[in-house]
Short mmCIF file of C-alpha atoms and ligand atoms in Angstrom, two decimals:
data_model
loop_
_atom_site.label_atom_id
_atom_site.label_comp_id
_atom_site.label_asym_id
_atom_site.label_seq_id
_atom_site.Cartn_x
_atom_site.Cartn_y
_atom_site.Cartn_z
CA UNK Z 118 36.98 -0.72 -78.83
CA UNK Z 119 38.65 -2.74 -75.84
CA UNK Z 120 41.98 -1.06 -74.86
CA UNK Z 121 45.08 -3.06 -74.46
CA UNK Z 122 47.22 -1.88 -71.63
CA UNK Z 123 50.98 -1.76 -71.55
CA UNK Z 124 52.98 -3.26 -68.56
CA UNK Z 125 53.65 0.41 -67.46
CA UNK Z 126 49.70 1.16 -67.70
CA UNK Z 127 48.78 -1.80 -65.80
CA UNK Z 128 51.24 -0.94 -63.02
CA UNK Z 129 49.61 2.38 -62.95
CA UNK Z 130 46.06 0.66 -62.49
CA UNK Z 131 47.53 -1.47 -60.05
CA UNK Z 132 48.48 1.46 -58.08
CA UNK Z 133 44.89 2.89 -57.87
CA UNK Z 134 43.58 -0.74 -57.09
CA UNK Z 135 45.94 -0.77 -54.05
CA UNK Z 136 44.22 2.49 -52.64
CA UNK Z 137 40.99 0.80 -53.37
CA UNK Z 138 41.81 -2.35 -51.52
CA UNK Z 139 43.18 -0.55 -48.48
CA UNK Z 140 40.03 1.52 -48.57
CA UNK Z 141 37.83 -1.40 -48.42
CA UNK Z 142 40.07 -3.00 -45.60
CA UNK Z 143 39.43 0.44 -43.77
CA UNK Z 144 35.69 -0.16 -44.15
CA UNK Z 145 35.84 -3.60 -42.78
CA UNK Z 146 37.21 -2.20 -39.63
CA UNK Z 147 34.63 0.49 -39.51
CA UNK Z 148 31.62 -1.58 -39.97
CA UNK Z 149 29.60 -2.03 -36.85
CA UNK Z 150 26.12 -1.68 -35.62
CA UNK Z 151 25.52 1.97 -34.97
CA UNK Z 152 27.81 3.77 -37.27
CA UNK Z 153 26.36 6.18 -39.79
CA UNK Z 154 26.85 5.42 -43.41
CA UNK Z 155 28.13 9.07 -44.19
CA UNK Z 156 30.78 8.60 -41.41
CA UNK Z 157 32.08 5.57 -43.46
CA UNK Z 158 32.18 7.60 -46.57
CA UNK Z 159 34.05 10.44 -44.91
CA UNK Z 160 36.69 8.14 -43.71
CA UNK Z 161 36.89 6.34 -47.30
CA UNK Z 162 37.56 9.79 -48.85
CA UNK Z 163 39.98 10.88 -46.43
CA UNK Z 164 42.06 7.76 -46.81
CA UNK Z 165 42.05 7.83 -50.71
CA UNK Z 166 43.09 11.56 -50.60
CA UNK Z 167 45.78 10.74 -47.91
CA UNK Z 168 47.23 8.23 -50.55
CA UNK Z 169 47.32 10.82 -53.32
CA UNK Z 170 44.46 9.47 -54.91
CA UNK Z 171 40.89 10.92 -56.03
CA UNK Z 172 37.46 9.37 -55.20
CA UNK Z 173 36.32 8.34 -58.70
CA UNK Z 174 32.77 8.11 -57.88
CA UNK Z 175 32.40 11.58 -56.28
CA UNK Z 176 30.74 13.80 -58.98
CA UNK Z 177 30.57 10.94 -61.40
CA UNK Z 178 27.30 11.66 -63.14
CA UNK Z 179 26.48 13.74 -60.27
CA UNK Z 180 26.87 10.96 -57.50
CA UNK Z 181 27.50 12.84 -54.26
CA UNK Z 182 29.78 10.54 -52.37
CA UNK Z 183 32.93 8.73 -52.41
CA UNK Z 184 31.58 5.35 -51.57
CA UNK Z 185 28.37 3.62 -52.75
CA UNK Z 186 26.87 2.01 -49.66
CA UNK Z 187 23.90 -0.29 -50.24
CA UNK Z 188 22.18 -2.10 -47.40
CA UNK Z 189 20.30 -5.40 -47.70
CA UNK Z 190 17.66 -4.88 -50.49
CA UNK Z 191 19.72 -2.15 -52.01
CA UNK Z 192 21.78 -3.64 -54.70
CA UNK Z 193 24.13 -0.85 -55.71
CA UNK Z 194 24.58 2.88 -55.77
CA UNK Z 195 23.29 3.51 -52.41
CA UNK Z 196 24.06 7.18 -51.19
CA UNK Z 197 25.66 7.36 -47.94
CA UNK Z 198 23.68 9.47 -45.29
CA UNK Z 199 22.42 9.69 -41.75
CA UNK Z 200 21.39 6.01 -41.89
CA UNK Z 201 22.90 4.00 -39.10
CA UNK Z 202 23.80 0.29 -39.60
CA UNK Z 203 21.91 -2.40 -37.64
CA UNK Z 204 23.17 -5.80 -36.46
CA UNK Z 205 21.93 -8.48 -38.95
CA UNK Z 206 22.12 -6.26 -42.10
CA UNK Z 207 24.51 -6.96 -45.12
CA UNK Z 208 26.30 -3.87 -46.56
CA UNK Z 209 27.78 -3.70 -50.09
CA UNK Z 210 30.29 -1.03 -50.41
CA UNK Z 211 31.72 -0.16 -53.73
CA UNK Z 212 34.92 2.04 -54.02
CA UNK Z 213 36.62 3.64 -57.01
CA UNK Z 214 39.86 5.57 -57.30
CA UNK Z 215 41.61 7.65 -59.88
CA UNK Z 216 45.19 8.03 -59.44
CA UNK Z 217 47.84 9.41 -62.06
CA UNK Z 218 44.93 9.20 -64.74
CA UNK Z 219 44.28 5.58 -64.06
CA UNK Z 220 41.33 3.83 -62.35
CA UNK Z 221 40.80 0.97 -60.00
CA UNK Z 222 37.38 -0.34 -58.87
CA UNK Z 223 36.22 -2.91 -56.33
CA UNK Z 224 33.38 -3.81 -54.00
CA UNK Z 225 32.73 -6.04 -51.12
CA UNK Z 226 29.51 -7.02 -49.10
CA UNK Z 227 30.16 -6.95 -45.35
CA UNK Z 228 27.99 -8.27 -42.57
CA UNK Z 229 26.95 -6.12 -39.81
CA UNK Z 230 27.71 -8.20 -36.45
CA UNK Z 231 25.98 -11.59 -36.79
CA UNK Z 232 23.74 -12.12 -39.87
CA UNK Z 233 21.48 -14.88 -40.89
CA UNK Z 234 22.59 -18.15 -42.27
CA UNK Z 235 20.63 -17.20 -45.57
CA UNK Z 236 22.34 -13.91 -45.98
CA UNK Z 237 25.71 -15.43 -45.10
CA UNK Z 238 25.01 -17.96 -48.01
CA UNK Z 239 24.01 -15.24 -50.32
CA UNK Z 240 27.39 -13.50 -49.87
CA UNK Z 241 29.48 -16.69 -50.22
CA UNK Z 242 27.60 -17.62 -53.48
CA UNK Z 243 28.16 -14.14 -54.86
CA UNK Z 244 31.90 -14.11 -53.89
CA UNK Z 245 32.04 -17.73 -55.42
CA UNK Z 246 30.38 -16.58 -58.64
CA UNK Z 247 33.08 -13.67 -58.87
CA UNK Z 248 35.74 -16.30 -58.68
CA UNK Z 249 34.26 -18.52 -61.32
CA UNK Z 250 34.10 -15.43 -63.54
CA UNK Z 251 37.60 -14.53 -62.95
CA UNK Z 252 38.74 -18.27 -63.70
CA UNK Z 253 37.67 -17.63 -67.24
CA UNK Z 254 39.89 -14.96 -67.79
CA UNK Z 255 42.61 -15.85 -70.02
CA UNK Z 256 44.03 -14.78 -73.38
CA UNK Z 257 41.71 -16.53 -76.00
CA UNK Z 258 38.66 -16.97 -73.98
CA UNK Z 259 35.36 -15.26 -75.05
CA UNK Z 260 33.97 -12.48 -72.92
CA UNK Z 261 30.62 -14.29 -72.36
CA UNK Z 262 32.72 -17.05 -70.75
CA UNK Z 263 32.95 -14.93 -67.80
CA UNK Z 264 29.20 -14.12 -67.88
CA UNK Z 265 28.17 -17.75 -68.26
CA UNK Z 266 30.31 -19.06 -65.45
CA UNK Z 267 28.94 -16.24 -63.11
CA UNK Z 268 25.28 -17.02 -63.86
CA UNK Z 269 25.82 -20.95 -63.60
CA UNK Z 270 27.21 -20.48 -60.11
CA UNK Z 271 24.42 -18.16 -59.00
CA UNK Z 272 21.59 -20.03 -60.34
CA UNK Z 273 22.89 -23.35 -59.10
CA UNK Z 274 22.00 -22.03 -55.64
CA UNK Z 275 18.75 -20.59 -56.81
CA UNK Z 276 19.63 -17.05 -56.70
CA UNK Z 277 19.22 -14.50 -59.54
CA UNK Z 278 21.81 -12.23 -61.36
CA UNK Z 279 20.82 -8.61 -61.95
CA UNK Z 280 20.43 -8.03 -65.51
CA UNK Z 281 20.07 -4.20 -65.64
CA UNK Z 282 23.72 -3.84 -64.43
CA UNK Z 283 26.99 -5.01 -65.74
CA UNK Z 284 30.75 -5.08 -65.32
CA UNK Z 285 33.02 -3.20 -67.58
CA UNK Z 286 36.31 -2.48 -69.07
CA UNK Z 287 38.56 -0.03 -66.84
CA UNK Z 288 41.66 1.91 -67.40
CA UNK Z 289 41.87 5.66 -68.30
CA UNK Z 290 38.16 5.98 -67.48
CA UNK Z 291 36.03 4.39 -64.84
CA UNK Z 292 33.63 2.60 -67.32
CA UNK Z 293 35.20 1.40 -70.66
CA UNK Z 294 34.23 -0.96 -73.15
CA UNK Z 295 33.31 -3.82 -72.98
CA UNK Z 296 30.15 -4.36 -70.99
CA UNK Z 297 30.31 -7.43 -68.97
CA UNK Z 298 26.78 -9.00 -68.19
CA UNK Z 299 26.58 -11.35 -65.37
CA UNK Z 300 24.65 -13.87 -67.35
CA UNK Z 301 24.61 -15.30 -70.97
CA UNK Z 302 25.68 -18.11 -73.33
CA UNK Z 303 29.26 -19.14 -73.19
CA UNK Z 304 31.58 -18.50 -76.26
CA UNK Z 305 30.32 -15.40 -77.68
CA UNK Z 306 31.48 -11.86 -77.77
CA UNK Z 307 35.00 -10.61 -78.16
CA UNK Z 308 38.11 -12.61 -77.54
CA UNK Z 309 40.12 -11.67 -74.36
CA UNK Z 310 43.61 -10.49 -74.98
CA UNK Z 311 46.72 -9.87 -72.83
CA UNK Z 312 46.60 -6.28 -71.58
CA UNK Z 313 42.82 -6.06 -71.30
CA UNK Z 314 41.57 -4.93 -67.88
CA UNK Z 315 38.11 -5.71 -66.74
CA UNK Z 316 36.03 -4.85 -63.67
CA UNK Z 317 33.88 -8.09 -63.08
CA UNK Z 318 31.02 -7.49 -60.51
CA UNK Z 319 28.35 -9.81 -59.97
CA UNK Z 320 25.28 -8.54 -58.39
CA UNK Z 321 23.23 -11.39 -56.79
CA UNK Z 322 19.68 -11.21 -55.46
CA UNK Z 323 18.30 -13.66 -52.98
CA UNK Z 324 15.02 -13.60 -54.88
CA UNK Z 325 14.04 -12.51 -58.34
CA UNK Z 326 16.41 -10.56 -60.67
CA UNK Z 327 14.16 -7.60 -61.09
CA UNK Z 328 15.45 -4.09 -59.80
CA UNK Z 329 14.07 -0.75 -59.42
CA UNK Z 330 15.44 2.79 -58.88
CA UNK Z 331 14.61 4.77 -55.88
CA UNK Z 332 13.34 8.31 -55.82
CA UNK Z 333 16.71 9.66 -55.31
CA UNK Z 334 17.65 8.34 -58.79
CA UNK Z 335 20.56 6.38 -57.61
CA UNK Z 336 19.66 3.63 -55.25
CA UNK Z 337 19.08 0.54 -57.09
CA UNK Z 338 16.77 -2.01 -54.91
CA UNK Z 339 15.37 -5.56 -55.36
CA UNK Z 340 11.88 -5.24 -56.72
CA UNK Z 341 10.73 -8.02 -54.26
CA UNK Z 342 12.62 -6.55 -51.19
CA UNK Z 343 14.83 -9.56 -50.70
CA UNK Z 344 18.55 -8.92 -49.96
CA UNK Z 345 21.19 -8.50 -52.60
CA UNK Z 346 24.97 -8.84 -52.61
CA UNK Z 347 27.75 -7.52 -54.62
CA UNK Z 348 31.52 -8.34 -55.13
CA UNK Z 349 33.89 -6.56 -57.66
CA UNK Z 350 37.36 -7.08 -58.67
CA UNK Z 351 39.56 -5.19 -61.29
CA UNK Z 352 41.33 -7.97 -63.15
CA UNK Z 353 44.03 -7.82 -65.72
CA UNK Z 354 44.44 -10.39 -68.60
CA UNK Z 355 48.05 -11.48 -68.49
CA UNK Z 356 50.07 -14.32 -70.29
CA UNK Z 357 49.34 -16.43 -67.35
CA UNK Z 358 45.59 -15.96 -66.85
CA UNK Z 359 43.97 -13.62 -64.72
CA UNK Z 360 45.84 -11.17 -62.32
CA UNK Z 361 43.55 -9.82 -59.67
CA UNK Z 362 44.64 -6.22 -59.16
CA UNK Z 363 42.18 -5.50 -56.29
CA UNK Z 364 43.19 -8.65 -54.34
CA UNK Z 365 43.24 -8.48 -50.67
CA UNK Z 366 46.73 -8.90 -49.35
MG1 MG K 596 32.61 -0.70 -58.49
MG1 MG K 597 32.50 -1.36 -61.55
#
């Protein structure tokens, strides 16, 4: 069942989303060559707690940190640790917050100092595909219209969307129905209704779409070792189309 949220509930989701956005802004300030990924995680956790939120990923299915930090060929679910960032890497940071029983979820990919033209383009296309997906969000549209718009934008650039991982509904839980694949035919699946809240999150590989999971049982990596990017927004379906709840100010 896809939940329909009241205005009051969406206001509560918006509150969690605001903490997520500010945490991602903080990450932007921290990202630099030499910083340890666990230091970023500590700062994110401290910030979330200071705002009255709870880091939603910490302990989720046993995940050990507040932020997922995934570097270059790592797609998502990277575990922060003693690894230092290097100039030229791209880093995907995914953050979830629960506050007053409601969740927000967003991710951005950052560049560490100067990165190659190819990686910059990958990030731009991933962000553009998220925008194209969000443009489809309006009452009456079909769920797969989002998926199809994302896939079309990505494949136009000769990149691949990851198949094994999907976006999701969000609200009183971090992951709710429906699943939102980043590929598929248009005009299938449930119709979107005002009050639905969706976390839309293209994961885009420079090479093939195949991924593997590392021995830590969390970190998802591209099978061909080429880089991957990830952007995510929590989006509400409103009378006037999409409202991005995790929009940067
Ligand atoms: Mg996320
Ligand atoms: Mg998500």
